[in-house]
Every structure is written in C-alpha cells, then in structure tokens.
Amino acid sequence: MTEQEALRKSRVVYWTLSLLMGLFFLGLALLTGNYRPTELIGGFLWVTFLMLIITMPLVIPYYKNKAK
C-alpha cells in the first residue's frame, strides 16, 4: 500500500466513524427528547466535527505506519 492509498483509506475510515457517531447522536436525540430540527441538525454537525477532530490524529498515523 502506498502512502496515497493509506491516506485515502484513512480518510474513508475517519469520515465513516464521524458520520456514524453523528447519526448515533441524532438517533438518541430523536428517541429521548422533543427537540427542534435546528437543535438536531446542529447537534449532528457538532458531534460529527468533534469526532473528526478526535479520529483524524488517531487514524491517519495508523494507516501511514501500515503503509511502510
């Protein structure tokens, strides 16, 4: 695996994890409370971007090391 392939694969992984956590938040919010659509969308975006911040520094070096 080349470095470019590793970066591409890591991008897919951290975006997938982030979007899944955002959807998980959205599902929990829909099940547990009576929230306005703006709160649901804002929460989804907030959780997704926070998960991007958390997962990018973890996933990228993992796949880069795997490429070596």
C-alpha atoms as one frame of an Amber mdcrd trajectory, in Angstrom:
protein
   0.000   0.000   0.000   1.405   3.373  -0.981   1.167   6.455   1.189  -1.551
   7.921  -1.050  -3.635   4.757  -0.702  -3.117   4.845   3.052  -4.285   8.458
   3.217  -7.317   7.676   1.077  -8.234   4.688   3.237  -7.755   6.656   6.460
  -9.982   9.433   5.089 -12.757   6.915   4.454 -12.360   5.447   7.942 -12.381
   8.682   9.942 -15.264  10.172   7.945 -17.273   6.963   8.355 -16.660   6.844
  12.111 -17.526  10.519  12.494 -20.729  10.288  10.475 -21.804   7.154  12.330
 -21.331   8.883  15.673 -23.289  11.885  14.396 -26.110   9.583  13.306 -25.946
   7.800  16.661 -26.375  11.153  18.408 -29.260  12.024  16.099 -30.969   8.714
  16.816 -30.591   9.126  20.566 -31.863  12.693  20.438 -34.890  11.652  18.409
 -35.700   8.803  20.786 -35.163  10.580  24.093 -36.382  14.119  23.647 -38.561
  16.627  21.917 -36.003  18.812  20.154 -36.425  21.336  17.379 -34.967  20.472
  13.957 -32.304  23.176  14.297 -31.112  21.620  17.560 -30.988  18.166  15.979
 -29.074  19.355  12.911 -26.732  21.490  14.996 -26.049  18.606  17.361 -25.426
  16.239  14.469 -22.927  18.648  12.897 -21.260  19.371  16.241 -20.780  15.691
  17.103 -19.610  14.852  13.583 -16.969  17.584  13.512 -15.793  16.843  17.042
 -15.370  13.202  16.070 -13.367  14.305  13.023 -11.058  16.250  15.331 -10.670
  13.195  17.569 -10.319  10.475  14.936  -8.061  12.188  12.369  -4.911  12.202
  14.549  -5.560   8.584  15.533  -6.441   7.037  12.178  -4.011   8.802   9.829
  -0.786   7.689  11.599  -2.174   4.164  11.947  -2.647   3.795   8.193   0.597
   5.615   7.374   2.540   3.182   9.563   0.676   0.305   7.988   1.809   1.509
   4.543   5.515   1.299   5.473
